[in-house]
Short mmCIF file of C-alpha atoms and ligand atoms in Angstrom, two decimals:
data_model
loop_
_atom_site.label_atom_id
_atom_site.label_comp_id
_atom_site.label_asym_id
_atom_site.label_seq_id
_atom_site.Cartn_x
_atom_site.Cartn_y
_atom_site.Cartn_z
CA UNK A 278 101.16 115.65 250.63
CA UNK A 279 100.57 117.83 247.60
CA UNK A 280 101.23 116.42 244.71
CA UNK A 281 99.72 118.56 242.31
CA UNK A 282 101.36 121.28 240.35
CA UNK A 283 99.21 124.49 240.91
CA UNK A 284 100.08 127.40 239.07
CA UNK A 285 97.20 131.39 238.27
CA UNK A 286 96.99 133.14 235.54
CA UNK A 287 98.92 136.41 235.79
CA UNK A 288 98.44 139.53 233.34
CA UNK A 289 100.76 142.69 232.51
CA UNK A 290 97.61 144.40 231.12
CA UNK A 291 95.01 142.51 229.78
CA UNK A 292 90.93 143.47 228.76
CA UNK A 293 88.45 143.31 231.14
CA UNK A 294 86.57 140.00 230.09
CA UNK A 295 89.80 138.08 230.13
CA UNK A 296 90.67 135.50 231.99
CA UNK A 297 92.50 136.39 234.27
CA UNK A 298 91.83 137.80 237.49
CA UNK A 299 94.45 139.43 238.20
CA UNK A 300 95.15 142.57 235.19
CA UNK A 301 98.18 144.40 236.86
CA UNK A 302 100.81 145.14 239.92
CA UNK A 303 102.37 141.15 238.13
CA UNK A 304 105.62 141.19 240.90
CA UNK A 305 103.02 142.30 244.04
CA UNK A 306 100.58 138.77 242.83
CA UNK A 307 103.67 136.51 242.58
CA UNK A 308 104.62 137.74 245.93
CA UNK A 309 101.27 137.71 247.69
CA UNK A 310 100.26 134.04 245.42
CA UNK A 311 102.89 131.87 246.73
CA UNK A 312 101.09 133.05 250.50
CA UNK A 313 97.87 131.56 249.52
CA UNK A 314 99.86 128.11 248.40
CA UNK A 315 100.57 128.61 244.77
CA UNK A 316 103.70 127.15 242.94
CA UNK A 317 104.01 128.83 240.63
CA UNK A 318 102.53 131.84 237.61
CA UNK A 319 101.09 131.49 234.20
CA UNK A 320 102.05 134.87 232.94
CA UNK A 321 99.42 135.72 230.39
CA UNK A 322 101.10 138.72 227.72
CA UNK A 323 100.85 140.35 224.97
CA UNK A 324 105.49 140.59 224.02
CA UNK A 325 108.01 139.90 226.24
CA UNK A 326 109.72 141.92 227.51
CA UNK A 327 113.65 141.15 228.80
CA UNK A 328 113.83 143.64 231.64
CA UNK A 329 111.03 141.64 232.69
CA UNK A 330 111.84 138.82 232.03
CA UNK A 331 114.84 138.32 234.74
CA UNK A 332 113.31 139.84 236.40
CA UNK A 333 110.96 137.46 236.80
CA UNK A 334 113.33 135.17 236.98
CA UNK A 335 115.46 136.14 239.63
CA UNK A 336 111.90 136.63 241.82
CA UNK A 337 110.58 133.99 240.64
CA UNK A 338 113.82 132.02 241.54
CA UNK A 339 113.94 133.80 245.46
CA UNK A 340 110.25 132.53 246.39
CA UNK A 341 111.56 129.02 245.16
CA UNK A 342 108.24 130.05 242.48
CA UNK A 343 107.59 128.34 239.15
CA UNK A 344 106.93 130.41 235.48
CA UNK A 345 104.61 126.49 234.63
CA UNK A 346 103.80 128.85 231.21
CA UNK A 347 103.65 131.30 229.04
CA UNK A 348 100.36 132.38 227.61
CA UNK A 349 100.19 134.52 224.41
CA UNK A 350 96.46 135.10 223.23
CA UNK A 351 97.28 138.34 223.98
CA UNK A 352 98.91 138.33 220.27
CA UNK A 353 95.43 137.38 219.20
CA UNK A 354 94.26 139.33 220.80
CA UNK A 355 95.83 143.00 220.87
CA UNK A 356 97.69 142.33 217.78
CA UNK A 357 95.69 139.95 215.57
CA UNK A 358 99.12 137.95 215.05
CA UNK A 359 97.29 134.34 214.01
CA UNK A 360 98.98 131.47 213.07
CA UNK A 361 96.86 130.84 209.41
CA UNK A 362 95.92 134.51 208.69
CA UNK A 363 95.21 135.15 204.89
CA UNK A 364 98.28 137.41 204.49
CA UNK A 365 101.38 135.37 204.36
CA UNK A 366 102.76 139.02 206.42
CA UNK A 367 101.34 138.28 208.71
CA UNK A 368 101.59 134.80 209.30
CA UNK A 369 104.88 135.57 209.48
CA UNK A 370 104.59 137.79 212.25
CA UNK A 371 103.04 135.56 214.35
CA UNK A 372 105.49 132.78 213.81
CA UNK A 373 108.18 135.29 214.82
CA UNK A 374 106.53 137.02 217.74
CA UNK A 375 106.09 133.07 219.61
CA UNK A 376 109.89 132.26 218.70
CA UNK A 377 110.32 135.85 221.25
CA UNK A 378 107.43 133.70 222.96
CA UNK A 379 109.65 130.79 222.54
CA UNK A 380 113.13 132.31 223.38
CA UNK A 381 111.18 134.00 227.10
CA UNK A 382 109.80 130.35 227.29
CA UNK A 383 113.39 128.95 227.60
CA UNK A 384 114.82 130.81 229.59
CA UNK A 385 112.20 131.12 232.15
CA UNK A 386 112.32 126.61 231.90
CA UNK A 387 108.35 127.68 231.71
CA UNK A 388 106.08 125.68 228.41
CA UNK A 389 104.30 127.84 225.92
CA UNK A 390 100.63 127.67 224.92
CA UNK A 391 99.16 128.57 222.10
CA UNK A 392 95.85 129.28 222.07
CA UNK A 393 94.72 131.53 220.22
CA UNK A 394 97.14 132.04 218.17
CA UNK A 395 95.71 129.42 216.39
CA UNK A 396 92.77 130.80 214.15
CA UNK A 397 90.61 130.40 212.51
CA UNK A 398 89.44 129.04 209.13
CA UNK A 399 87.63 132.24 208.09
CA UNK A 400 83.60 132.39 206.14
CA UNK A 401 83.42 130.44 203.57
CA UNK A 402 87.97 129.85 203.47
CA UNK A 403 89.38 126.91 201.88
CA UNK A 404 89.66 124.35 204.70
CA UNK A 405 92.62 122.71 203.14
CA UNK A 406 94.47 126.26 202.70
CA UNK A 407 93.86 126.83 206.63
CA UNK A 408 95.12 123.98 207.54
CA UNK A 409 97.98 123.71 205.20
CA UNK A 410 99.04 127.58 206.63
CA UNK A 411 98.01 126.85 210.47
CA UNK A 412 100.67 123.23 210.50
CA UNK A 413 103.54 125.42 207.73
CA UNK A 414 103.35 128.71 209.89
CA UNK A 415 103.57 126.09 213.46
CA UNK A 416 106.77 123.84 211.98
CA UNK A 417 108.78 126.92 212.15
CA UNK A 418 108.31 127.68 215.81
CA UNK A 419 108.55 124.01 217.24
CA UNK A 420 111.70 124.05 215.19
CA UNK A 421 113.31 127.56 216.86
CA UNK A 422 111.16 125.24 219.80
CA UNK A 423 112.68 121.85 219.66
CA UNK A 424 116.52 123.60 218.77
CA UNK A 425 116.31 125.05 222.66
CA UNK A 426 113.57 121.65 223.76
CA UNK A 427 110.74 124.05 224.99
CA UNK A 428 107.60 122.93 225.68
CA UNK A 429 104.40 124.28 223.17
CA UNK A 430 101.49 123.29 224.17
CA UNK A 431 97.32 123.65 221.42
CA UNK A 432 94.64 124.56 223.77
CA UNK A 433 91.33 123.80 222.65
CA UNK A 434 89.02 126.55 222.13
CA UNK A 435 85.79 126.22 222.08
CA UNK A 436 83.38 127.57 219.03
CA UNK A 437 82.56 130.26 220.24
CA UNK A 438 86.67 131.31 219.56
CA UNK A 439 87.74 129.61 216.57
CA UNK A 440 85.95 127.44 214.32
CA UNK A 441 89.21 124.51 214.34
CA UNK A 442 90.36 122.09 216.49
CA UNK A 443 87.13 122.08 218.99
CA UNK A 444 87.89 119.21 220.88
CA UNK A 445 89.74 116.88 222.82
CA UNK A 446 90.10 114.47 220.58
CA UNK A 447 90.58 116.29 217.77
CA UNK A 448 93.46 118.18 218.73
CA UNK A 449 95.36 114.96 219.90
CA UNK A 450 94.94 113.43 216.03
CA UNK A 451 96.41 117.18 214.91
CA UNK A 452 99.42 117.01 217.06
CA UNK A 453 99.81 113.36 216.77
CA UNK A 454 99.98 113.64 213.31
CA UNK A 455 102.01 116.91 213.84
CA UNK A 456 104.96 114.46 215.75
CA UNK A 457 107.28 116.46 217.49
CA UNK A 458 107.52 115.32 220.99
CA UNK A 459 107.91 119.21 222.65
CA UNK A 460 104.02 119.59 221.59
CA UNK A 461 101.39 117.92 223.33
CA UNK A 462 97.52 118.83 224.08
CA UNK A 463 96.04 121.60 226.65
CA UNK A 464 92.57 121.23 227.78
CA UNK A 465 90.32 124.37 229.38
CA UNK A 466 88.00 123.14 231.92
CA UNK A 467 85.97 126.09 230.35
CA UNK A 468 86.14 124.91 227.18
CA UNK A 469 86.08 121.41 227.70
CA UNK A 470 82.74 122.05 229.65
CA UNK A 471 81.34 123.32 226.40
CA UNK A 472 82.24 120.94 223.14
CA UNK A 473 82.94 117.51 225.21
CA UNK A 474 80.15 114.83 225.78
CA UNK A 475 82.51 113.30 229.04
CA UNK A 476 84.92 115.01 230.15
CA UNK A 477 86.37 112.12 232.13
CA UNK A 478 86.85 110.12 229.18
CA UNK A 479 88.42 112.80 226.99
CA UNK A 480 90.72 113.22 229.34
CA UNK A 481 91.94 108.79 229.93
CA UNK A 482 91.99 109.17 225.91
CA UNK A 483 94.37 111.76 225.78
CA UNK A 484 96.92 110.10 227.51
CA UNK A 485 100.15 110.36 227.42
CA UNK A 486 99.98 113.68 224.30
CA UNK A 487 97.89 115.71 227.70
CA UNK A 488 100.37 118.68 228.40
CA UNK A 489 98.59 121.19 230.33
CA UNK A 490 95.21 122.04 231.54
CA UNK A 491 93.77 125.46 232.78
CA UNK A 492 90.60 125.03 235.37
CA UNK A 493 88.32 127.68 235.50
CA UNK A 494 83.84 126.38 236.64
CA UNK A 495 81.03 126.46 233.73
CA UNK A 496 80.79 129.81 234.43
CA UNK A 497 84.50 131.28 233.97
CA UNK A 498 84.67 131.48 238.45
CA UNK A 499 87.33 130.16 239.90
CA UNK A 500 86.86 126.34 239.73
CA UNK A 501 84.71 125.53 242.37
CA UNK A 502 81.96 129.01 241.82
CA UNK A 503 80.20 126.60 239.21
CA UNK A 504 78.97 123.17 238.33
CA UNK A 505 81.57 121.44 236.99
CA UNK A 506 82.41 118.05 238.24
CA UNK A 507 85.97 118.88 239.62
CA UNK A 508 86.03 115.12 241.10
CA UNK A 509 85.57 113.32 238.01
CA UNK A 510 88.49 116.33 236.64
CA UNK A 511 90.88 115.54 238.47
CA UNK A 512 90.63 111.36 238.89
CA UNK A 513 91.14 111.69 235.34
CA UNK A 514 94.11 113.34 235.53
CA UNK A 515 95.99 110.73 238.65
CA UNK A 516 94.43 107.98 236.99
CA UNK A 517 96.35 108.74 233.52
CA UNK A 518 99.13 110.40 236.10
CA UNK A 519 99.05 113.58 234.50
CA UNK A 520 102.58 114.52 235.71
CA UNK A 521 102.46 119.07 234.73
CA UNK A 522 100.35 121.53 236.57
CA UNK A 523 97.14 122.62 236.77
CA UNK A 524 96.81 126.54 235.51
CA UNK A 525 93.94 128.71 237.43
CA UNK A 526 92.36 130.98 234.78
CA UNK A 527 88.74 132.85 235.17
CA UNK A 528 87.42 136.04 236.09
CA UNK A 529 87.25 137.55 239.46
CA UNK A 530 83.36 136.41 241.10
CA UNK A 531 84.23 138.27 243.94
CA UNK A 532 87.36 140.00 244.30
CA UNK A 533 90.93 138.14 243.19
CA UNK A 534 92.12 137.70 245.92
CA UNK A 535 88.96 135.99 247.81
CA UNK A 536 88.96 134.30 244.85
CA UNK A 537 92.19 133.31 244.11
CA UNK A 538 92.28 131.63 247.60
CA UNK A 539 89.48 129.41 247.34
CA UNK A 540 90.28 128.12 243.79
CA UNK A 541 94.03 127.10 245.23
CA UNK A 542 91.98 125.73 248.86
CA UNK A 543 89.64 124.07 246.52
CA UNK A 544 91.63 122.12 244.15
CA UNK A 545 93.75 120.71 247.84
CA UNK A 546 90.08 119.80 248.90
CA UNK A 547 89.72 117.70 245.75
CA UNK A 548 93.15 116.33 245.61
CA UNK A 549 93.10 115.00 249.62
CA UNK A 550 90.59 112.77 248.91
CA UNK A 551 91.83 111.71 245.73
CA UNK A 552 95.46 110.69 247.35
CA UNK A 553 94.61 110.32 250.75
C1 LIG B 1116 93.05 131.17 227.04
O1 LIG B 1116 93.70 129.82 227.24
C2 LIG B 1116 91.45 131.17 226.79
O2 LIG B 1116 90.91 130.17 227.50
C3 LIG B 1116 91.00 131.90 225.46
O3 LIG B 1116 89.28 130.81 226.29
C4 LIG B 1116 91.03 132.43 225.46
O4 LIG B 1116 89.70 133.32 224.99
MN1 LIG B 1117 92.32 128.11 228.80
#
């Protein structure tokens, strides 16, 4: 029996090192990956485009696929927009871009991911000041998202990508304090493998604040290509009764189609062991 909803991160355009197996031919990719056994896609893009959103909505509806989440990191990578940027104009641009992503998500029934767009505290910067910037910008986004009932998740990133909220526990506390029911914690096994002492325990503790999950192995290739214990990760997800999506977000090892097939087959095989 199929229980977990599994999607794969795909991008319109992305730097070579970006962890999306498919980085072009968006619409053809959607048709292809449904054959592999995916239930949806995670669409990573720099800026929403209404005509493409509508085209995707039609395609996914006709195929019975979902666009479960919108990845926004490209707006940080290409445009430098972050919620805790020094410059208030850039923070404002980050908020405006995220509102555009919220509109897109409202059309597609997706969750908006805030990962790199959160930003980082600059060297020597006063922590409280930057945390305040982050919270103030975030509130503007969340009030807007709340009006459209769009869920937002904040991704826990490892220390080499940001210096703010690197562990699941820290993110849990941040999200709980923020107090928005639509805001949840987003974990990624690649980042967890660097920061968490025990991935199983971290997931169990996060409980119902967990809103989204990315799967990549220790080497950031497809699940099954490295040494992460996905069986214990999936056992933890089962124990907290996680109802959300697993998004495969990784880099290409052999070739895109082989890797994306292997990823979904690997996850389904653990699932059938755990749920039978
Ligand atoms: C995005 O989901 C992610 O995990 C980041 O590492 C990308 O920079
Ligand atoms: Mn991720």
